[in-house]
mmCIF file of C-alpha atoms in Angstrom:
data_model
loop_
_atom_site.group_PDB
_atom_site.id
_atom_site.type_symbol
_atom_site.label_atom_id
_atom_site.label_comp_id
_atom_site.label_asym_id
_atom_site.label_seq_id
_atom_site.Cartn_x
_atom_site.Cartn_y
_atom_site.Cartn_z
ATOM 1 C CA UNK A 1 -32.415 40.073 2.653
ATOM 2 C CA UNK A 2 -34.569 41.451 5.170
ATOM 3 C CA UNK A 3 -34.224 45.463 5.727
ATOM 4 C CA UNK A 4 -33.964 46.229 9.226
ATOM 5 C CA UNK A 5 -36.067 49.001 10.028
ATOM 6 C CA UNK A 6 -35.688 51.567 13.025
ATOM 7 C CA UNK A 7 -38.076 54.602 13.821
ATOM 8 C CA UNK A 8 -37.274 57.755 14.693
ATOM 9 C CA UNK A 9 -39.057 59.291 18.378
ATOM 10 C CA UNK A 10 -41.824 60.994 16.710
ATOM 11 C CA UNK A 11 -41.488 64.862 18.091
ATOM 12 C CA UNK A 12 -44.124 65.560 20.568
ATOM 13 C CA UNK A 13 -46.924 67.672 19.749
ATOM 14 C CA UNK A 14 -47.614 69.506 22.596
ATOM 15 C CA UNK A 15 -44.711 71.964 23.871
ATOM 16 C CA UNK A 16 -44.371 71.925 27.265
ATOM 17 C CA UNK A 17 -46.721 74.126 28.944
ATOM 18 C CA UNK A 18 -44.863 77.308 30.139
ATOM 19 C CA UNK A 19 -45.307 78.201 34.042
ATOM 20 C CA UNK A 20 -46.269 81.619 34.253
ATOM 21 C CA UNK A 21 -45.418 83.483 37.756
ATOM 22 C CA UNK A 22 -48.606 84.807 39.470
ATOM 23 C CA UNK A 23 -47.964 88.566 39.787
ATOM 24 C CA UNK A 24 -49.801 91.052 41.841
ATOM 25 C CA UNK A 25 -53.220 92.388 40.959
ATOM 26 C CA UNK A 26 -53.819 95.871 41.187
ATOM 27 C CA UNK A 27 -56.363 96.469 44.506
ATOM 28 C CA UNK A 28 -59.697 96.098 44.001
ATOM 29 C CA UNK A 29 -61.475 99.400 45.119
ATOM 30 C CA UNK A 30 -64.530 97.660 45.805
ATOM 31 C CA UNK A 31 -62.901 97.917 49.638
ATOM 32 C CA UNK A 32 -62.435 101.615 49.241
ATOM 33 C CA UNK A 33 -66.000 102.039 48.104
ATOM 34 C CA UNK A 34 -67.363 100.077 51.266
ATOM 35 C CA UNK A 35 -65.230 102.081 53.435
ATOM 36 C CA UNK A 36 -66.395 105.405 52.269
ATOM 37 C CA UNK A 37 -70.110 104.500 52.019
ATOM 38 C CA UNK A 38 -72.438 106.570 54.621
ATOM 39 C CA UNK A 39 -73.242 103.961 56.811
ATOM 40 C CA UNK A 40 -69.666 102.306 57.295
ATOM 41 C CA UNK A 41 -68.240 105.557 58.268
ATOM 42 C CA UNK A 42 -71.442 106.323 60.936
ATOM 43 C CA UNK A 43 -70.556 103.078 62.760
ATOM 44 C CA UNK A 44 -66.876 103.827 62.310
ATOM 45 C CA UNK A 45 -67.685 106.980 63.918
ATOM 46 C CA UNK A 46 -69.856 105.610 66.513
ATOM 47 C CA UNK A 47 -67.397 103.183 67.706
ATOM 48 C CA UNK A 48 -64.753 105.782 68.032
ATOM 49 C CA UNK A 49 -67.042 108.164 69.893
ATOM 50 C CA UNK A 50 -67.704 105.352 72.408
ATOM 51 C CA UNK A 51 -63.917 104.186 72.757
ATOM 52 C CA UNK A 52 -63.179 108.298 72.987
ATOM 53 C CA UNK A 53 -66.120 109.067 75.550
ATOM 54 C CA UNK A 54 -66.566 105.985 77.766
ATOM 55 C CA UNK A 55 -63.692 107.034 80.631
ATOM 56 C CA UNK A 56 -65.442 110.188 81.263
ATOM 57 C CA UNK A 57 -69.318 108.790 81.063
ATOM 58 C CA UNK A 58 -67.884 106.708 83.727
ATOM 59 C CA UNK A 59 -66.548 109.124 85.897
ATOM 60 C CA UNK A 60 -69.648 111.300 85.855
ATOM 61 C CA UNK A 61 -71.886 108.286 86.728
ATOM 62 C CA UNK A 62 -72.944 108.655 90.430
ATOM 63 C CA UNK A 63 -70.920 106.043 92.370
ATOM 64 C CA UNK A 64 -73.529 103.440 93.953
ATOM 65 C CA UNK A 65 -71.423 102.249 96.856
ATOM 66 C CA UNK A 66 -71.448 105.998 98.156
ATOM 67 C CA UNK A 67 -75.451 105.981 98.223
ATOM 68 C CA UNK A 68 -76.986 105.238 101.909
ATOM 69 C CA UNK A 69 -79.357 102.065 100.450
ATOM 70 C CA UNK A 70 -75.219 100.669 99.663
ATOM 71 C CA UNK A 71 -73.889 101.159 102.877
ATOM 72 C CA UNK A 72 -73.648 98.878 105.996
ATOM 73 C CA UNK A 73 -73.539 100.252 109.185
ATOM 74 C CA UNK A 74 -73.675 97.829 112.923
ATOM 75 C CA UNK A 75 -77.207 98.831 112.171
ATOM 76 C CA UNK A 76 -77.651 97.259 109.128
ATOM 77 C CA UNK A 77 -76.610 93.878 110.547
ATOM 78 C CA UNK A 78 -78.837 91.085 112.194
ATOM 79 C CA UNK A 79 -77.163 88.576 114.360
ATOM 80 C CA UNK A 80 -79.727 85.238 115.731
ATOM 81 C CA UNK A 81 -81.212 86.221 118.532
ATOM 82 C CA UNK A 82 -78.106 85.996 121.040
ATOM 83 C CA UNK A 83 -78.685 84.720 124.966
ATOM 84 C CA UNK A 84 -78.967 86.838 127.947
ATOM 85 C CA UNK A 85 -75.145 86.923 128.427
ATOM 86 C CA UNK A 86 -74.112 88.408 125.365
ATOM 87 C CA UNK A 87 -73.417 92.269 125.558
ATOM 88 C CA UNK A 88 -76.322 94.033 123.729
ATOM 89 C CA UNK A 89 -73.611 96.215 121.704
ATOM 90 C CA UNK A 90 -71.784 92.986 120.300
ATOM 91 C CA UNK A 91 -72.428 94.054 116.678
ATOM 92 C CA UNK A 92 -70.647 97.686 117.079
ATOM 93 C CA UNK A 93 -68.078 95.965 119.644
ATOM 94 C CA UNK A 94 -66.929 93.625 116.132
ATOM 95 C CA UNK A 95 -67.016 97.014 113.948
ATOM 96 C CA UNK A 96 -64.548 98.820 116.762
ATOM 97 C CA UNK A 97 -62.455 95.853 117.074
ATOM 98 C CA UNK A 98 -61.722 95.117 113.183
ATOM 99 C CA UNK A 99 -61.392 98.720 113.473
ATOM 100 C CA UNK A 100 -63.912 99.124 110.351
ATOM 101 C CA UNK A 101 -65.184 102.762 109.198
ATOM 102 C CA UNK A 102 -68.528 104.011 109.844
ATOM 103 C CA UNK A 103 -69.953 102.398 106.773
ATOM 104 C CA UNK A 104 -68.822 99.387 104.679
ATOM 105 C CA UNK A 105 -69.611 99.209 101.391
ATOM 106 C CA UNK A 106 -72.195 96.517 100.122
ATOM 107 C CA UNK A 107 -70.862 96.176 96.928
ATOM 108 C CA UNK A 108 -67.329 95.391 97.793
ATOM 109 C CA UNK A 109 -66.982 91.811 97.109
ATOM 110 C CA UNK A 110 -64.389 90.905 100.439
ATOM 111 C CA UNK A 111 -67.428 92.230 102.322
ATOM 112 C CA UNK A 112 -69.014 89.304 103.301
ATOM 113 C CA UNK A 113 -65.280 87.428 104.283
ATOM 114 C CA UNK A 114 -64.333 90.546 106.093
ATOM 115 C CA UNK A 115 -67.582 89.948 108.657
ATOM 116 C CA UNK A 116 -67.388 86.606 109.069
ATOM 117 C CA UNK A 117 -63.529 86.649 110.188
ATOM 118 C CA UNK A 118 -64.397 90.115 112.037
ATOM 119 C CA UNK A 119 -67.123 88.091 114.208
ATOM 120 C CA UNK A 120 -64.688 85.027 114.490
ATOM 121 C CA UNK A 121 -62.306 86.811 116.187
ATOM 122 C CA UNK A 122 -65.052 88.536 118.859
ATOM 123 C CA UNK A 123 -64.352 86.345 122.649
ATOM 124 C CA UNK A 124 -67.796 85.514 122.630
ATOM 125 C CA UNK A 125 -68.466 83.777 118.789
ATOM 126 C CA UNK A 126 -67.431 80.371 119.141
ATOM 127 C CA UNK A 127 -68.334 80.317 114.992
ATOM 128 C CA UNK A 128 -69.660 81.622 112.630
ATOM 129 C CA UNK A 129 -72.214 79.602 109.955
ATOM 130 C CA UNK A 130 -73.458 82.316 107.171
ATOM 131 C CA UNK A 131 -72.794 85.693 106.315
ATOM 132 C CA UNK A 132 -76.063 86.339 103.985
ATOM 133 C CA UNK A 133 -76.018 90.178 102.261
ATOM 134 C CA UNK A 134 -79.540 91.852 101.025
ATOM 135 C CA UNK A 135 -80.345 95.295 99.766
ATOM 136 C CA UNK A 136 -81.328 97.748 100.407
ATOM 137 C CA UNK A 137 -77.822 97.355 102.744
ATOM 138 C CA UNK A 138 -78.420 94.563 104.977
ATOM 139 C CA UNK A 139 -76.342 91.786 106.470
ATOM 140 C CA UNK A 140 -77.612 88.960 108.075
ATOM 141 C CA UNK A 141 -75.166 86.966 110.383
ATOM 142 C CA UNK A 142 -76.054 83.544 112.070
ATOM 143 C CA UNK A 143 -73.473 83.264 114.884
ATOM 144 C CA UNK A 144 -72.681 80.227 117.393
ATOM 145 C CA UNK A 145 -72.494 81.719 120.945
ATOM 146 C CA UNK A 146 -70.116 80.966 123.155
ATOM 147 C CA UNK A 147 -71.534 80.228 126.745
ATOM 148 C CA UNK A 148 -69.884 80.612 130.402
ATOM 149 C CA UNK A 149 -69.519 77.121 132.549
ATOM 150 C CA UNK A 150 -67.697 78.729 135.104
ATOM 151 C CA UNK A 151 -66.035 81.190 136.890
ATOM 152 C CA UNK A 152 -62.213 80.698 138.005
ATOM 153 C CA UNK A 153 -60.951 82.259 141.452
ATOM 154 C CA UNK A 154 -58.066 84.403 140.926
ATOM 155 C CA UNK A 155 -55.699 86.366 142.937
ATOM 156 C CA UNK A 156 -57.562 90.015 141.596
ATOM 157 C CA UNK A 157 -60.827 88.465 140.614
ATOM 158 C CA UNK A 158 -63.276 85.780 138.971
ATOM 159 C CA UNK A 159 -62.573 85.040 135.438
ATOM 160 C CA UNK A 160 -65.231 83.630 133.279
ATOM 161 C CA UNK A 161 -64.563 81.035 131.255
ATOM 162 C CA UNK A 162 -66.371 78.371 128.498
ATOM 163 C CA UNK A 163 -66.839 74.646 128.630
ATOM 164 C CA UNK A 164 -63.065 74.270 126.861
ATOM 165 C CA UNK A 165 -61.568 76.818 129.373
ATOM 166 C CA UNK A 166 -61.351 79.587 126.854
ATOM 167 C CA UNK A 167 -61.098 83.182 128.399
ATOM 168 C CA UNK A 168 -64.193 84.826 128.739
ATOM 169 C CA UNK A 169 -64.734 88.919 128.738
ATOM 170 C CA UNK A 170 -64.615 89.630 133.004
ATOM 171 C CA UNK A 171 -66.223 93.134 131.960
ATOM 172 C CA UNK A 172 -69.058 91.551 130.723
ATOM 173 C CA UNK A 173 -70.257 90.149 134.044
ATOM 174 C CA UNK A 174 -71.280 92.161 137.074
ATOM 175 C CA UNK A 175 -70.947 90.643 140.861
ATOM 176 C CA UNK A 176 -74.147 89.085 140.788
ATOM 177 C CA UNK A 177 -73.628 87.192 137.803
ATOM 178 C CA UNK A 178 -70.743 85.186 140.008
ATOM 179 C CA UNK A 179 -73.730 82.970 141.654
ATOM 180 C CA UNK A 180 -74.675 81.864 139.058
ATOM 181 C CA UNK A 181 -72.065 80.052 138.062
ATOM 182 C CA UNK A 182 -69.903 77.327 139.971
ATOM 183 C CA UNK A 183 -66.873 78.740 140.894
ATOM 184 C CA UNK A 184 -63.029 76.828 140.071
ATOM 185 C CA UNK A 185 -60.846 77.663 143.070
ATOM 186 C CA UNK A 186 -56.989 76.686 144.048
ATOM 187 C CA UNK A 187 -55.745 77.115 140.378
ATOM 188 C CA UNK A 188 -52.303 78.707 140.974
ATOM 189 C CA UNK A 189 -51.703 79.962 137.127
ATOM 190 C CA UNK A 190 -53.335 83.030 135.493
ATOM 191 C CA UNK A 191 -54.223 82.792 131.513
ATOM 192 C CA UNK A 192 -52.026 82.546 129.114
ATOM 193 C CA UNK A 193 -53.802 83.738 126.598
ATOM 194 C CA UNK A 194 -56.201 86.702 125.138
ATOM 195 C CA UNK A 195 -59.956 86.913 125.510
ATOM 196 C CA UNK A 196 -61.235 84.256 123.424
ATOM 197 C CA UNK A 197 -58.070 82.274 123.598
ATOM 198 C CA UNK A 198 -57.708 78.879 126.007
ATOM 199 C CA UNK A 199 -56.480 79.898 129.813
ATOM 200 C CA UNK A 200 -53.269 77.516 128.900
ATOM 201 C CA UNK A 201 -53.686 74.979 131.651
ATOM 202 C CA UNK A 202 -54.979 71.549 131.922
ATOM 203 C CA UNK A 203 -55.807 71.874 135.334
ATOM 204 C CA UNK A 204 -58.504 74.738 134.283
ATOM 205 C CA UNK A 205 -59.308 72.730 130.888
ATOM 206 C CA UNK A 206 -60.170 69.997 133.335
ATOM 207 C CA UNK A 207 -62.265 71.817 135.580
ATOM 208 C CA UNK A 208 -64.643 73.560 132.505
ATOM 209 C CA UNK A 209 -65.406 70.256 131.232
ATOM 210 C CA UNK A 210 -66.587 68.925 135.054
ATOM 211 C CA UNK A 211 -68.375 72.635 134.924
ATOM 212 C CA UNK A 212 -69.898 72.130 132.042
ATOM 213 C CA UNK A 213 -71.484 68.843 133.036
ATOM 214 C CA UNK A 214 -72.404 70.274 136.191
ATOM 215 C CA UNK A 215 -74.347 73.149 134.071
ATOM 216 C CA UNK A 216 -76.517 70.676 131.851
ATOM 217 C CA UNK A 217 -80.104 70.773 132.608
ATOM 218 C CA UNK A 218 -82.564 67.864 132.310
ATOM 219 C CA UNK A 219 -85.987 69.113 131.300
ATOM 220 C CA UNK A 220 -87.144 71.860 133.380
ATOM 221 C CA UNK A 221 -84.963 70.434 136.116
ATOM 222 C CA UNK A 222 -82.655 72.905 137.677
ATOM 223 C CA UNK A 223 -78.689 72.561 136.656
ATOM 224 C CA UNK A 224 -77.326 69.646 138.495
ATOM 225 C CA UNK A 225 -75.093 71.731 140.404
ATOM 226 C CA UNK A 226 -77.506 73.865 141.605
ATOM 227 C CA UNK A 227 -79.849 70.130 142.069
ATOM 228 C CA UNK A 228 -76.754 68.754 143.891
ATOM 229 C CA UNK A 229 -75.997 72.252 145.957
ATOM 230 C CA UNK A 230 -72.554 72.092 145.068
ATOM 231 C CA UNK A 231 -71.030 75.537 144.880
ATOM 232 C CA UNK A 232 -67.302 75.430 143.929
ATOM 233 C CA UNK A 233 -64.893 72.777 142.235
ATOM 234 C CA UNK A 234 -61.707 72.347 143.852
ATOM 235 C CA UNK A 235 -58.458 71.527 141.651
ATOM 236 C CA UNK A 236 -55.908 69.521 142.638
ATOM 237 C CA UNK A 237 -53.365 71.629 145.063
ATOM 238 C CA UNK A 238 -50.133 70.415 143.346
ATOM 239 C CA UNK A 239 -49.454 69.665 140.059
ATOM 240 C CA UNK A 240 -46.524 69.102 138.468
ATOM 241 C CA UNK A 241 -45.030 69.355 134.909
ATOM 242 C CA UNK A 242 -44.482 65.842 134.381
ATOM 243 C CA UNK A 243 -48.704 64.800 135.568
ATOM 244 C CA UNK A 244 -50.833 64.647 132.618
ATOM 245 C CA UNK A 245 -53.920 65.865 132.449
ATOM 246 C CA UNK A 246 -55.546 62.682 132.352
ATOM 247 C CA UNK A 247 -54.083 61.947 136.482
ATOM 248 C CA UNK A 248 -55.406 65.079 137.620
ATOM 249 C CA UNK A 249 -58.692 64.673 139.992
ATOM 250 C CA UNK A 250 -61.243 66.524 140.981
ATOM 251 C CA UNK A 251 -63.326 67.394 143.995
ATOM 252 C CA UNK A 252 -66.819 69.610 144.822
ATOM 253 C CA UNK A 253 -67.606 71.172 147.544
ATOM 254 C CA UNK A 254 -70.932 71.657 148.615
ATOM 255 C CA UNK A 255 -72.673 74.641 150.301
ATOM 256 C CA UNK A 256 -72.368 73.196 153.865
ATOM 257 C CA UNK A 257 -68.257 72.567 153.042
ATOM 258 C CA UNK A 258 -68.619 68.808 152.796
ATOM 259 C CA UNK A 259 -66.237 67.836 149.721
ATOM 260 C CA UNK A 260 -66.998 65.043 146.512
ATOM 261 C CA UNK A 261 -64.269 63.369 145.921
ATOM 262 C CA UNK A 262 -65.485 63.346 141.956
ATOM 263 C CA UNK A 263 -62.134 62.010 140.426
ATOM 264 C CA UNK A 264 -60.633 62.449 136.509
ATOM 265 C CA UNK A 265 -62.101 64.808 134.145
ATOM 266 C CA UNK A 266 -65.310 63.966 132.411
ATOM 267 C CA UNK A 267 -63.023 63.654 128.956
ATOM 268 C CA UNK A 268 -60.619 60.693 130.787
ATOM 269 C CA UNK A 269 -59.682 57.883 128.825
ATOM 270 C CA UNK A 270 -58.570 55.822 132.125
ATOM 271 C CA UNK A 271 -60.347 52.739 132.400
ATOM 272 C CA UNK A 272 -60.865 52.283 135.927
ATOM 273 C CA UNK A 273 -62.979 55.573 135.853
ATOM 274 C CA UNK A 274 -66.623 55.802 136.357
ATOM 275 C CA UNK A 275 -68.805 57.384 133.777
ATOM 276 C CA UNK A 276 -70.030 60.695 133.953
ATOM 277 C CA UNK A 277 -73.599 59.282 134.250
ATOM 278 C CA UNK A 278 -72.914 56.808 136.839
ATOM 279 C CA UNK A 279 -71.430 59.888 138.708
ATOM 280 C CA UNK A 280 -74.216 61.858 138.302
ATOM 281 C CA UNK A 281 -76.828 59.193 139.331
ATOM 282 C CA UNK A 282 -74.879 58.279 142.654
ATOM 283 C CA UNK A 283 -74.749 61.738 143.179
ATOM 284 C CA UNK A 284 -78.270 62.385 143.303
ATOM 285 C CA UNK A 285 -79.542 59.182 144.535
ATOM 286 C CA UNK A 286 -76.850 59.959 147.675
ATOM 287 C CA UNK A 287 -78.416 63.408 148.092
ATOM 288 C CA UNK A 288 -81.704 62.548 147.909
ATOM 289 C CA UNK A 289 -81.337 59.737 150.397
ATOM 290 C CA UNK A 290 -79.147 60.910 153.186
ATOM 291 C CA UNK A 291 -77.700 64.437 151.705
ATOM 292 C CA UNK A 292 -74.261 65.656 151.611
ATOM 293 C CA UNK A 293 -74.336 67.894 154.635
ATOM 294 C CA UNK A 294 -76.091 67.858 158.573
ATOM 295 C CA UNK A 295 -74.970 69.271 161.735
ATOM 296 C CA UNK A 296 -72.295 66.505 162.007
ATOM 297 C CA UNK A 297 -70.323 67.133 158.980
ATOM 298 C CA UNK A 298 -68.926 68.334 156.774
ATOM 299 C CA UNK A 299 -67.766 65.239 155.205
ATOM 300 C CA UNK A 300 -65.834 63.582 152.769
ATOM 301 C CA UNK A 301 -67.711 61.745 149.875
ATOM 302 C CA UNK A 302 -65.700 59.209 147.691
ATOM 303 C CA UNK A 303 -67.796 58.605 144.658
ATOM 304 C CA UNK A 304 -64.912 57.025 142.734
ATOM 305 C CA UNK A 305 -65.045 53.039 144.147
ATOM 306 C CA UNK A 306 -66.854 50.842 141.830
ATOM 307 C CA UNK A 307 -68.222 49.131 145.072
ATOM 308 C CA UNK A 308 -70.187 52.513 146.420
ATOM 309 C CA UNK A 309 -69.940 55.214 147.969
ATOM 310 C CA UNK A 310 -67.566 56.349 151.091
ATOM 311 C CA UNK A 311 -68.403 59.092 153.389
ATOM 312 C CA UNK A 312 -66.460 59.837 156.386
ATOM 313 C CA UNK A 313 -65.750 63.235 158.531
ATOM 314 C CA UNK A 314 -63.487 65.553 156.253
ATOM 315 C CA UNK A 315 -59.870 65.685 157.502
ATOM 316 C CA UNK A 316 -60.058 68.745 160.370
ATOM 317 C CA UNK A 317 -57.039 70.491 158.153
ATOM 318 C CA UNK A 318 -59.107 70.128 154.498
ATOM 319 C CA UNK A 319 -61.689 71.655 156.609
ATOM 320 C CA UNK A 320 -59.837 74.233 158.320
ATOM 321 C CA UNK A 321 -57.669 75.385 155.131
ATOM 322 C CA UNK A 322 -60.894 75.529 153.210
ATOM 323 C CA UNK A 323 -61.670 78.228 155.475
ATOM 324 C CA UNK A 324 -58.372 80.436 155.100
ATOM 325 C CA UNK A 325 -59.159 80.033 150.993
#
């Protein structure tokens, strides 16, 4: 009979390894010995010195901005050559007005906005295109003008005013200076507005745009209204609050009192109106052929008919209430 035979698990040999907790090593004092050589405490030293000392280096630095090559004074500052029109003090007149000190600072970094919106704000900039700083202190400004059309008839005066009716400085012209402009008479408002702000009417918005074509020269050709000899645009007498601006019409009036009946403003839309150059080009082949004035006038002139031109005697109480204007 067969013995059955059973073995015992043989006892391993290996004990199981024992896990030994990892337990703090003493510091090394290789750090100490670093710390505490010569040259680790120098630059410690050094560093302190610097973080200790730097506020009051600082303070007894001389301050640049306060030196005269960092300051900008209206004489420091070069505008493009500006036309005759343009008061020669316009530089200190933007200082006064943005009420800046003496001196501005070259260094300050709004210094350069500051100008530019200083200069914006002047009646006579229409824009301003670079603000450009240099040293020694020096500012260089490249400005866009703006430049008188016309000057509006008022109850106390003539007001000047640019080629999108915007309210020009009155102190700025002397009597003479009135010739040599056309002159906008019947408007029955006064401005709305500051200098350098729009007059607020569409009847005067109207009228600097017709001025403003009347002012463009061709060449070496005198203006056209001085070509033409037309001395004053008349606005429509009446206007009321429901017309828009695109129904209002025009009229000139020449030196000898004869009156162009010109129509709508040169910025209509309407269809029916004439071009500003097919205005223009009656105009001055009329005038060159018979002229707008003679002993038997002064007359009416209807440039508006897409068939020609109409002239007849001007109405005896157009004529005589020009006078009492």
């Amino acid at each position: 009979m067969a013995k059955s035979t059973s073995r015992k698990p043989r006892p391993s040999r290996k004990k199981d390894a024992e896990v030994t907790p990892v337990l703090p090593q003493p510091s090394s004092p290789s750090l100490l010995r670093w710390f505490f050589r010569p040259g680790t405490l120098m630059l410690t030293a050094a560093i302190a010195s610097v973080w200790i000392l730097a506020p009051v280096i600082v303070r007894q630095l001389p301050k640049l901005d306060a030196r005269p090559e960092y300051r900008v004074s209206p004489g420091q500052i070069t505008i493009n050559p500006p036309p005759r029109w343009i008061p020669p003090d316009l530089v200190a007149q933007v200082f006064e007005r943005a009420e800046f000190g003496d001196s501005e600072s070259l260094l300050d970094e709004t210094l350069s906005e500051r100008i530019a919106a200083a200069f914006y704000t002047h009646p006579w900039i229409e824009n301003v295109r670079t603000v450009r700083k240099s040293f020694p202190a020096h500012l260089t400004v490249e400005l866009v003008y703006r430049e008188p059309v016309a000057m509006v008839k008022g109850v106390d005066g003539y007001y000047p005013i640019d080629r999108n009716g915007i309210l020009l400085p009155p102190a700025d012209f002397s009597i003479a200076d009135i010739e040599r402009y056309p002159v906008i008479e019947r408007v029955a408002s006064v401005p709305m507005g500051k200098l350098g702000e729009p007059w607020g009417d569409p009847v005067v918005e109207g009228a600097a745009q017709l001025a403003a074509v009347l002012n463009k020269q061709e060449g070496d050709q005198p203006s056209w209204w001085k070509q033409l000899e037309v001395k004053s645009i008349l606005v429509p007498r009446r206007v009321a609050l429901a017309d828009s601006a695109d129904s209002l019409e025009y009229q000139l009036e020449t030196v000898g009192g004869s009156h162009i009946l010109w129509g709508r403003a040169p910025n209509t839309r309407h269809p029916g109106e004439l071009t500003v150059e097919q205005k223009l080009q009656r105009l001055a082949e009329f005038h060159s052929d018979l002229g707008f004035d003679d002993e038997h006038g002064p007359y009416e002139i209807d440039i508006r008919p897409w068939h020609g031109i109409g002239r007849g005697r001007l109405a005896k109480e157009e004529s005589d209430g020009r006078q009492q204007l």
